[in-house]
mmCIF file of C-alpha atoms and ligand atoms in Angstrom:
data_model
loop_
_atom_site.group_PDB
_atom_site.id
_atom_site.type_symbol
_atom_site.label_atom_id
_atom_site.label_comp_id
_atom_site.label_asym_id
_atom_site.label_seq_id
_atom_site.Cartn_x
_atom_site.Cartn_y
_atom_site.Cartn_z
ATOM 1 C CA MET E 1 0.000 0.000 0.000
ATOM 2 C CA ILE E 2 1.252 3.495 -0.872
ATOM 3 C CA LEU E 3 0.614 6.330 1.576
ATOM 4 C CA ILE E 4 0.028 9.680 -0.141
ATOM 5 C CA THR E 5 0.075 12.583 2.319
ATOM 6 C CA GLY E 6 -1.655 15.727 1.094
ATOM 7 C CA GLY E 7 -3.551 13.686 -1.491
ATOM 8 C CA ALA E 8 -6.553 16.021 -1.277
ATOM 9 C CA GLY E 9 -4.462 18.946 -2.541
ATOM 10 C CA TYR E 10 -3.602 20.153 -6.027
ATOM 11 C CA ILE E 11 -0.531 18.123 -7.008
ATOM 12 C CA GLY E 12 -1.378 15.332 -4.559
ATOM 13 C CA SER E 13 -4.791 14.605 -6.094
ATOM 14 C CA HIS E 14 -3.390 14.407 -9.623
ATOM 15 C CA THR E 15 -0.716 12.026 -8.376
ATOM 16 C CA VAL E 16 -3.370 9.866 -6.686
ATOM 17 C CA ILE E 17 -5.126 9.517 -10.073
ATOM 18 C CA ASN E 18 -1.847 8.593 -11.750
ATOM 19 C CA PHE E 19 -1.188 5.894 -9.123
ATOM 20 C CA ILE E 20 -4.790 4.589 -9.334
ATOM 21 C CA ASN E 21 -4.360 4.223 -13.108
ATOM 22 C CA ALA E 22 -1.150 2.263 -12.529
ATOM 23 C CA GLY E 23 -2.996 -0.167 -10.235
ATOM 24 C CA TYR E 24 -1.514 0.791 -6.851
ATOM 25 C CA ASP E 25 -3.425 0.461 -3.550
ATOM 26 C CA ILE E 26 -3.515 3.883 -1.976
ATOM 27 C CA VAL E 27 -4.290 5.474 1.352
ATOM 28 C CA VAL E 28 -4.554 9.257 1.379
ATOM 29 C CA PHE E 29 -3.721 11.168 4.572
ATOM 30 C CA ASP E 30 -4.771 14.819 4.681
ATOM 31 C CA ASN E 31 -5.909 17.292 7.338
ATOM 32 C CA LEU E 32 -8.261 18.975 4.828
ATOM 33 C CA GLU E 33 -7.031 22.384 5.927
ATOM 34 C CA ASN E 34 -6.262 23.317 2.328
ATOM 35 C CA GLY E 35 -7.370 20.108 0.627
ATOM 36 C CA HIS E 36 -11.060 19.505 -0.038
ATOM 37 C CA ILE E 37 -13.326 16.650 1.001
ATOM 38 C CA GLU E 38 -15.014 16.934 -2.427
ATOM 39 C CA THR E 39 -11.641 16.032 -3.982
ATOM 40 C CA ILE E 40 -11.473 12.897 -1.827
ATOM 41 C CA GLU E 41 -15.042 11.960 -2.829
ATOM 42 C CA THR E 42 -14.096 12.386 -6.494
ATOM 43 C CA LEU E 43 -10.942 10.273 -6.060
ATOM 44 C CA GLN E 44 -12.982 7.569 -4.341
ATOM 45 C CA LYS E 45 -15.236 7.402 -7.401
ATOM 46 C CA ILE E 46 -12.187 6.988 -9.662
ATOM 47 C CA GLY E 47 -10.563 4.219 -7.632
ATOM 48 C CA ASN E 48 -10.842 2.227 -4.462
ATOM 49 C CA ILE E 49 -8.693 4.502 -2.305
ATOM 50 C CA LYS E 50 -8.736 4.736 1.482
ATOM 51 C CA PHE E 51 -8.858 8.105 3.208
ATOM 52 C CA GLU E 52 -7.598 8.939 6.704
ATOM 53 C CA LYS E 53 -8.086 12.456 8.028
ATOM 54 C CA GLY E 54 -5.227 13.561 10.224
ATOM 55 C CA ASP E 55 -2.490 16.062 10.837
ATOM 56 C CA LEU E 56 1.240 15.375 10.657
ATOM 57 C CA ARG E 57 1.810 17.741 13.563
ATOM 58 C CA ASN E 58 0.119 15.093 15.772
ATOM 59 C CA ILE E 59 2.328 12.031 15.659
ATOM 60 C CA GLU E 60 -0.563 9.837 16.935
ATOM 61 C CA ASP E 61 -2.576 10.686 13.803
ATOM 62 C CA ILE E 62 0.096 9.338 11.478
ATOM 63 C CA GLU E 63 1.021 6.476 13.811
ATOM 64 C CA LYS E 64 -2.588 5.221 13.544
ATOM 65 C CA VAL E 65 -2.306 5.016 9.754
ATOM 66 C CA PHE E 66 0.907 2.966 9.936
ATOM 67 C CA ASN E 67 -0.747 0.649 12.482
ATOM 68 C CA LYS E 68 -3.846 0.195 10.340
ATOM 69 C CA TYR E 69 -2.252 -0.407 6.911
ATOM 70 C CA LYS E 70 0.845 -2.162 5.659
ATOM 71 C CA ILE E 71 2.608 0.808 4.068
ATOM 72 C CA ASP E 72 5.332 0.028 1.524
ATOM 73 C CA ALA E 73 6.279 3.584 0.559
ATOM 74 C CA VAL E 74 5.247 7.191 1.083
ATOM 75 C CA ILE E 75 4.646 9.998 -1.386
ATOM 76 C CA HIS E 76 4.764 13.142 0.724
ATOM 77 C CA PHE E 77 2.955 16.316 -0.367
ATOM 78 C CA ALA E 78 1.286 17.550 2.826
ATOM 79 C CA ALA E 79 2.629 21.073 3.360
ATOM 80 C CA PHE E 80 1.714 24.716 3.405
ATOM 81 C CA ALA E 81 2.949 26.425 0.262
ATOM 82 C CA LEU E 82 2.293 30.158 0.299
ATOM 83 C CA VAL E 83 5.544 32.074 0.192
ATOM 84 C CA GLY E 84 3.998 35.361 1.420
ATOM 85 C CA GLU E 85 2.252 33.693 4.351
ATOM 86 C CA SER E 86 5.479 31.922 5.295
ATOM 87 C CA VAL E 87 7.139 35.324 5.727
ATOM 88 C CA THR E 88 4.405 36.679 8.029
ATOM 89 C CA ASN E 89 3.787 33.390 9.863
ATOM 90 C CA PRO E 90 7.049 31.400 9.752
ATOM 91 C CA GLY E 91 6.131 29.217 12.740
ATOM 92 C CA LYS E 92 3.239 27.689 10.805
ATOM 93 C CA TYR E 93 5.677 26.585 8.088
ATOM 94 C CA TYR E 94 8.352 25.201 10.384
ATOM 95 C CA ARG E 95 5.775 23.427 12.571
ATOM 96 C CA ASN E 96 3.884 21.823 9.716
ATOM 97 C CA ASN E 97 6.354 21.394 6.863
ATOM 98 C CA ALA E 98 9.470 20.658 8.901
ATOM 99 C CA PHE E 99 8.305 19.285 12.279
ATOM 100 C CA GLY E 100 5.320 17.487 10.677
ATOM 101 C CA THR E 101 7.676 15.723 8.296
ATOM 102 C CA LEU E 102 9.959 14.794 11.180
ATOM 103 C CA ASN E 103 6.958 13.023 12.765
ATOM 104 C CA LEU E 104 6.362 11.233 9.479
ATOM 105 C CA LEU E 105 10.009 10.151 9.131
ATOM 106 C CA ASP E 106 10.163 8.911 12.730
ATOM 107 C CA THR E 107 6.976 6.903 12.201
ATOM 108 C CA MET E 108 8.398 5.422 9.010
ATOM 109 C CA VAL E 109 11.578 4.394 10.834
ATOM 110 C CA LYS E 110 9.548 2.881 13.668
ATOM 111 C CA HIS E 111 7.522 0.788 11.202
ATOM 112 C CA GLY E 112 10.466 -0.148 8.976
ATOM 113 C CA VAL E 113 9.172 1.807 5.936
ATOM 114 C CA LYS E 114 12.217 2.931 3.999
ATOM 115 C CA LYS E 115 11.058 4.689 0.838
ATOM 116 C CA ILE E 116 9.754 8.208 0.412
ATOM 117 C CA VAL E 117 9.229 10.542 -2.543
ATOM 118 C CA PHE E 118 9.197 14.145 -1.353
ATOM 119 C CA SER E 119 7.596 17.192 -2.870
ATOM 120 C CA SER E 120 10.383 19.774 -2.714
ATOM 121 C CA THR E 121 10.694 23.009 -4.599
ATOM 122 C CA CYS E 122 12.924 25.283 -6.635
ATOM 123 C CA ALA E 123 12.329 27.773 -3.771
ATOM 124 C CA THR E 124 15.134 25.909 -1.971
ATOM 125 C CA TYR E 125 17.583 27.483 -4.450
ATOM 126 C CA GLY E 126 16.656 31.062 -3.569
ATOM 127 C CA GLU E 127 17.865 33.890 -5.789
ATOM 128 C CA PRO E 128 19.284 32.182 -8.912
ATOM 129 C CA LYS E 129 23.006 32.538 -9.455
ATOM 130 C CA TYR E 130 22.613 31.137 -12.983
ATOM 131 C CA THR E 131 19.885 29.767 -15.268
ATOM 132 C CA PRO E 132 18.852 27.172 -16.223
ATOM 133 C CA ILE E 133 19.028 25.895 -12.647
ATOM 134 C CA ASP E 134 20.401 22.392 -12.245
ATOM 135 C CA GLU E 135 20.442 20.238 -9.094
ATOM 136 C CA LYS E 136 23.979 21.421 -8.232
ATOM 137 C CA HIS E 137 22.885 25.044 -7.942
ATOM 138 C CA PRO E 138 23.582 26.250 -4.354
ATOM 139 C CA GLN E 139 20.572 26.074 -2.045
ATOM 140 C CA SER E 140 20.022 29.330 -0.235
ATOM 141 C CA PRO E 141 16.286 29.928 0.254
ATOM 142 C CA ILE E 142 15.040 33.482 0.720
ATOM 143 C CA ASN E 143 11.805 32.729 2.596
ATOM 144 C CA PRO E 144 10.616 30.361 5.381
ATOM 145 C CA TYR E 145 8.661 28.228 2.890
ATOM 146 C CA GLY E 146 11.853 27.430 0.967
ATOM 147 C CA THR E 147 13.819 26.985 4.194
ATOM 148 C CA SER E 148 11.231 24.573 5.611
ATOM 149 C CA LYS E 149 11.501 22.429 2.468
ATOM 150 C CA LEU E 150 15.317 22.556 2.543
ATOM 151 C CA MET E 151 15.250 21.460 6.194
ATOM 152 C CA VAL E 152 13.261 18.401 5.142
ATOM 153 C CA GLU E 153 15.754 17.609 2.383
ATOM 154 C CA MET E 154 18.508 17.743 5.007
ATOM 155 C CA MET E 155 16.588 15.548 7.451
ATOM 156 C CA MET E 156 16.082 12.998 4.707
ATOM 157 C CA LYS E 157 19.764 12.926 3.895
ATOM 158 C CA GLU E 158 20.569 12.281 7.547
ATOM 159 C CA TYR E 159 17.790 9.677 8.009
ATOM 160 C CA ASP E 160 19.327 7.797 5.103
ATOM 161 C CA ILE E 161 22.721 7.784 6.845
ATOM 162 C CA ALA E 162 21.254 6.844 10.220
ATOM 163 C CA TYR E 163 18.466 4.421 9.246
ATOM 164 C CA GLY E 164 18.840 3.619 5.536
ATOM 165 C CA LEU E 165 15.632 5.525 4.747
ATOM 166 C CA LYS E 166 15.828 6.213 0.995
ATOM 167 C CA SER E 167 14.308 9.370 -0.415
ATOM 168 C CA ILE E 168 13.769 11.003 -3.772
ATOM 169 C CA LYS E 169 13.489 14.757 -3.523
ATOM 170 C CA LEU E 170 11.618 16.309 -6.456
ATOM 171 C CA ARG E 171 12.216 20.027 -6.822
ATOM 172 C CA TYR E 172 9.308 21.440 -8.767
ATOM 173 C CA PHE E 173 9.306 24.639 -10.707
ATOM 174 C CA ASN E 174 5.899 26.290 -11.431
ATOM 175 C CA VAL E 175 3.077 23.788 -11.673
ATOM 176 C CA ALA E 176 0.234 24.390 -14.109
ATOM 177 C CA GLY E 177 -2.875 22.809 -15.615
ATOM 178 C CA CYS E 178 -5.401 20.320 -14.327
ATOM 179 C CA ASP E 179 -6.706 16.815 -14.889
ATOM 180 C CA SER E 180 -7.596 16.397 -18.592
ATOM 181 C CA LEU E 181 -11.083 15.203 -17.576
ATOM 182 C CA SER E 182 -11.598 18.106 -15.113
ATOM 183 C CA ARG E 183 -12.235 15.753 -12.212
ATOM 184 C CA VAL E 184 -9.729 17.475 -9.936
ATOM 185 C CA GLY E 185 -7.805 20.714 -10.303
ATOM 186 C CA GLU E 186 -6.101 23.685 -8.712
ATOM 187 C CA TRP E 187 -8.359 24.824 -5.894
ATOM 188 C CA HIS E 188 -6.664 27.271 -3.550
ATOM 189 C CA GLU E 189 -8.435 29.773 -1.328
ATOM 190 C CA PRO E 190 -7.231 32.429 -1.780
ATOM 191 C CA GLU E 191 -5.758 31.794 -5.239
ATOM 192 C CA THR E 192 -2.409 33.488 -5.745
ATOM 193 C CA HIS E 193 -1.024 31.693 -8.812
ATOM 194 C CA LEU E 194 -0.628 33.170 -12.235
ATOM 195 C CA ILE E 195 -2.681 31.000 -14.591
ATOM 196 C CA PRO E 196 -5.780 30.562 -12.395
ATOM 197 C CA ASN E 197 -5.703 34.287 -11.629
ATOM 198 C CA ILE E 198 -5.638 35.173 -15.325
ATOM 199 C CA LEU E 199 -8.491 32.742 -16.001
ATOM 200 C CA LYS E 200 -10.556 33.890 -13.021
ATOM 201 C CA SER E 201 -10.552 37.421 -14.386
ATOM 202 C CA THR E 202 -12.630 36.166 -17.350
ATOM 203 C CA PHE E 203 -15.505 35.194 -15.066
ATOM 204 C CA GLY E 204 -16.982 38.697 -14.833
ATOM 205 C CA GLU E 205 -17.394 40.586 -11.561
ATOM 206 C CA GLY E 206 -15.255 43.360 -13.032
ATOM 207 C CA LYS E 207 -12.026 41.558 -12.140
ATOM 208 C CA THR E 208 -8.870 42.726 -13.858
ATOM 209 C CA PHE E 209 -5.796 40.540 -13.993
ATOM 210 C CA LYS E 210 -2.793 42.232 -12.410
ATOM 211 C CA ILE E 211 0.728 41.821 -13.780
ATOM 212 C CA PHE E 212 3.120 42.229 -10.867
ATOM 213 C CA GLY E 213 5.772 44.462 -12.439
ATOM 214 C CA ASN E 214 6.995 44.955 -16.018
ATOM 215 C CA ASP E 215 10.372 46.479 -15.214
ATOM 216 C CA TYR E 216 12.371 43.308 -14.611
ATOM 217 C CA ASP E 217 15.582 42.575 -16.457
ATOM 218 C CA THR E 218 13.918 40.244 -18.983
ATOM 219 C CA PRO E 219 13.123 40.746 -22.706
ATOM 220 C CA ASP E 220 9.544 42.005 -22.099
ATOM 221 C CA GLY E 221 10.115 43.230 -18.528
ATOM 222 C CA THR E 222 7.897 40.603 -16.852
ATOM 223 C CA CYS E 223 9.132 37.663 -14.765
ATOM 224 C CA ILE E 224 10.106 34.404 -16.424
ATOM 225 C CA ARG E 225 9.062 31.056 -14.936
ATOM 226 C CA ASP E 226 9.016 27.415 -15.994
ATOM 227 C CA TYR E 227 5.418 26.068 -16.073
ATOM 228 C CA VAL E 228 5.368 22.289 -15.818
ATOM 229 C CA ASN E 229 2.077 20.457 -16.336
ATOM 230 C CA VAL E 230 0.599 18.809 -13.249
ATOM 231 C CA GLU E 231 -0.144 15.501 -15.019
ATOM 232 C CA ASP E 232 3.463 15.350 -16.248
ATOM 233 C CA LEU E 233 4.548 16.111 -12.697
ATOM 234 C CA ALA E 234 2.328 13.347 -11.282
ATOM 235 C CA GLN E 235 3.951 10.891 -13.678
ATOM 236 C CA ALA E 236 7.395 11.897 -12.362
ATOM 237 C CA HIS E 237 6.348 10.758 -8.863
ATOM 238 C CA ARG E 238 5.530 7.310 -10.157
ATOM 239 C CA LEU E 239 8.828 7.113 -12.028
ATOM 240 C CA ALA E 240 10.595 8.248 -8.855
ATOM 241 C CA LEU E 241 8.990 5.489 -6.806
ATOM 242 C CA GLU E 242 9.829 2.904 -9.453
ATOM 243 C CA TYR E 243 13.411 4.184 -9.401
ATOM 244 C CA LEU E 244 13.528 3.803 -5.599
ATOM 245 C CA ASN E 245 12.154 0.263 -5.856
ATOM 246 C CA ARG E 246 14.689 -0.594 -8.537
ATOM 247 C CA GLU E 247 17.835 1.188 -7.315
ATOM 248 C CA ASN E 248 17.172 1.622 -3.574
ATOM 249 C CA LYS E 249 19.138 4.864 -3.698
ATOM 250 C CA SER E 250 18.416 8.421 -2.517
ATOM 251 C CA ASP E 251 18.562 11.184 -5.105
ATOM 252 C CA VAL E 252 17.224 14.581 -6.148
ATOM 253 C CA PHE E 253 15.677 15.765 -9.415
ATOM 254 C CA ASN E 254 14.468 19.069 -10.807
ATOM 255 C CA LEU E 255 11.101 18.942 -12.551
ATOM 256 C CA GLY E 256 10.420 21.623 -15.132
ATOM 257 C CA THR E 257 9.968 22.035 -18.880
ATOM 258 C CA GLU E 258 13.361 23.801 -19.264
ATOM 259 C CA LYS E 259 11.465 26.514 -21.116
ATOM 260 C CA GLY E 260 11.043 29.955 -19.614
ATOM 261 C CA ASP E 261 7.773 31.813 -20.221
ATOM 262 C CA SER E 262 7.261 35.414 -19.173
ATOM 263 C CA VAL E 263 4.085 36.557 -17.406
ATOM 264 C CA LYS E 264 3.219 38.504 -20.573
ATOM 265 C CA ASN E 265 3.813 35.376 -22.637
ATOM 266 C CA VAL E 266 1.503 33.301 -20.426
ATOM 267 C CA PHE E 267 -1.130 36.040 -20.520
ATOM 268 C CA ASP E 268 -0.990 36.204 -24.354
ATOM 269 C CA SER E 269 -1.280 32.403 -24.536
ATOM 270 C CA CYS E 270 -4.367 32.525 -22.291
ATOM 271 C CA GLU E 271 -6.026 35.067 -24.590
ATOM 272 C CA LYS E 272 -5.137 32.876 -27.570
ATOM 273 C CA VAL E 273 -6.394 29.614 -26.032
ATOM 274 C CA LEU E 274 -9.620 31.235 -24.808
ATOM 275 C CA GLY E 275 -10.061 33.285 -27.997
ATOM 276 C CA GLN E 276 -10.973 36.391 -26.038
ATOM 277 C CA LYS E 277 -9.533 39.588 -24.622
ATOM 278 C CA ILE E 278 -8.846 39.518 -20.885
ATOM 279 C CA PRO E 279 -8.827 42.701 -18.787
ATOM 280 C CA VAL E 280 -5.306 43.423 -17.564
ATOM 281 C CA GLU E 281 -3.290 46.089 -15.770
ATOM 282 C CA VAL E 282 0.311 46.401 -14.660
ATOM 283 C CA VAL E 283 0.845 47.007 -10.939
ATOM 284 C CA GLU E 284 3.802 47.133 -8.546
ATOM 285 C CA ARG E 285 6.253 44.239 -8.274
ATOM 286 C CA ARG E 286 5.351 41.549 -5.732
ATOM 287 C CA ALA E 287 7.975 41.246 -2.991
ATOM 288 C CA GLY E 288 10.411 38.362 -3.305
ATOM 289 C CA ASP E 289 9.906 37.520 -7.003
ATOM 290 C CA PRO E 290 13.197 36.742 -8.789
ATOM 291 C CA ALA E 291 13.284 37.910 -12.429
ATOM 292 C CA LYS E 292 14.045 34.568 -13.995
ATOM 293 C CA LEU E 293 13.634 30.947 -12.891
ATOM 294 C CA TYR E 294 13.720 27.934 -15.140
ATOM 295 C CA ALA E 295 14.968 24.425 -14.812
ATOM 296 C CA ASP E 296 17.626 22.215 -16.183
ATOM 297 C CA ALA E 297 15.628 18.984 -15.864
ATOM 298 C CA ASN E 298 17.938 16.826 -17.901
ATOM 299 C CA LYS E 299 18.702 14.539 -14.954
ATOM 300 C CA ALA E 300 15.022 13.566 -14.494
ATOM 301 C CA LYS E 301 14.814 12.815 -18.197
ATOM 302 C CA THR E 302 17.944 10.720 -18.437
ATOM 303 C CA VAL E 303 17.895 8.968 -15.044
ATOM 304 C CA LEU E 304 14.137 8.581 -14.392
ATOM 305 C CA GLY E 305 13.119 8.419 -18.067
ATOM 306 C CA TRP E 306 10.670 11.295 -17.496
ATOM 307 C CA LYS E 307 9.129 12.709 -20.674
ATOM 308 C CA PRO E 308 7.042 15.812 -19.980
ATOM 309 C CA ALA E 309 4.535 15.808 -22.833
ATOM 310 C CA LYS E 310 2.195 18.737 -22.269
ATOM 311 C CA THR E 311 2.616 22.275 -23.580
ATOM 312 C CA LEU E 312 1.763 25.542 -21.843
ATOM 313 C CA GLU E 313 -1.333 25.764 -24.085
ATOM 314 C CA ASN E 314 -2.432 22.277 -22.892
ATOM 315 C CA SER E 315 -2.070 23.422 -19.290
ATOM 316 C CA ILE E 316 -4.034 26.613 -19.907
ATOM 317 C CA ALA E 317 -6.842 24.738 -21.697
ATOM 318 C CA SER E 318 -7.227 22.144 -18.909
ATOM 319 C CA ALA E 319 -6.987 24.840 -16.220
ATOM 320 C CA TYR E 320 -9.774 26.775 -17.967
ATOM 321 C CA GLU E 321 -12.050 23.715 -18.106
ATOM 322 C CA TRP E 322 -11.447 23.227 -14.391
ATOM 323 C CA GLU E 323 -12.115 26.907 -13.604
ATOM 324 C CA LYS E 324 -15.471 26.580 -15.358
ATOM 325 C CA THR E 325 -16.290 23.539 -13.183
ATOM 326 C CA LEU E 326 -15.151 25.385 -10.070
ATOM 327 C CA SER E 327 -17.171 28.512 -10.850
ATOM 328 C CA LYS E 328 -20.359 26.400 -10.784
ATOM 329 C CA ARG E 329 -19.716 24.991 -7.300
HETATM 330 N N1 UDP N 1 1.968 36.879 -11.127
HETATM 331 C C1 UDP N 1 1.299 38.002 -11.592
HETATM 332 N N2 UDP N 1 -0.004 38.192 -11.249
HETATM 333 C C2 UDP N 1 -0.693 37.315 -10.456
HETATM 334 C C3 UDP N 1 -0.020 36.154 -9.983
HETATM 335 C C4 UDP N 1 1.313 35.978 -10.334
HETATM 336 O O1 UDP N 1 1.889 38.822 -12.323
HETATM 337 O O2 UDP N 1 -1.894 37.552 -10.171
HETATM 338 C C5 UDP N 1 3.367 36.649 -11.494
HETATM 339 C C6 UDP N 1 4.318 36.568 -10.293
HETATM 340 O O3 UDP N 1 4.785 37.850 -9.953
HETATM 341 C C7 UDP N 1 5.413 35.650 -10.841
HETATM 342 C C8 UDP N 1 4.685 34.726 -11.815
HETATM 343 O O4 UDP N 1 3.459 35.391 -12.127
HETATM 344 O O5 UDP N 1 6.355 36.395 -11.557
HETATM 345 C C9 UDP N 1 4.380 33.365 -11.233
HETATM 346 O O6 UDP N 1 3.760 33.541 -9.956
HETATM 347 P P1 UDP N 1 3.053 32.358 -9.170
HETATM 348 O O7 UDP N 1 2.467 32.948 -7.924
HETATM 349 O O8 UDP N 1 2.099 31.651 -10.087
HETATM 350 O O9 UDP N 1 4.201 31.349 -8.836
HETATM 351 P P2 UDP N 1 5.624 31.551 -8.088
HETATM 352 O O10 UDP N 1 6.622 31.812 -9.179
HETATM 353 O O11 UDP N 1 5.482 32.659 -7.114
HETATM 354 O O12 UDP N 1 5.849 30.231 -7.431
#
């Protein structure tokens, strides 16, 4: 049985679907603080998954799951992921993302479970010293969110040395798009991410999409990011687990398309995919946004055999279908 923490969330739920399709038995563990019970109900219609509500900050909650099921490996998503909030409320991030994961690792050790795939982030690199960013780029996070994820990477390295617990750390760049059948999708409250915010401004209510700064040192002045499709990302988790099963070796991989798209670029693509004009204005820069971030993901391709297949336009189209579903809820 595979334990997927945070399986009611955005990337987690897409990964659950990927694992269901591959025939795995799955138990999802989620505190439903940001995840949604409706997502769990949808996943339970797609496959025969178990759900356990609980919080990693309470070690008894996770202990119960390991007592109840025979867990073979863990895919670990459960975390808070808002950079801005992590700056104003760092304790929440260290308590949940770092201490919560420590509880998970200790429980794994106690029950002899020795494989984990971890949802890390390019935020562990901090301000880029060069692009594209490869896995050897120095890690120097500039906010508590990134630091909390880096702390987990370090714990995992040391739990491997001490207990032989093998981990694959996947450092994601920007994640985009939704399930091709619109069953699950990106559902954050509040929504802060680029593509859903552009799309939401097409649903009336006089909303105007805001570009956060057009005076960056990039060709069109807006920030450049690497938007990797969520279904491609989900597939990488399965390849990572298969790699762990095969090689029994800890490692780290960047996941991105290796293609930088500017905010303006993404906005233009949204107008093109939707075939309509979207209201837009340029406002002040958002604090803490580096000008340019994109991945060198060659290692994931060559070592894991990962083949990201979806384009930015695919991600926008699936995200739009999902937004339409969401707007009716
Ligand atoms: N962005 C924007 N308007 C928005 C949301 C985001 O201009 O309403 C920009 C943001 O400044 C960044 C890029 O889009 O340059 C991607 O931001 P997002 O929050 O999606 O992801 P991040 O890169 O912060 O992880």
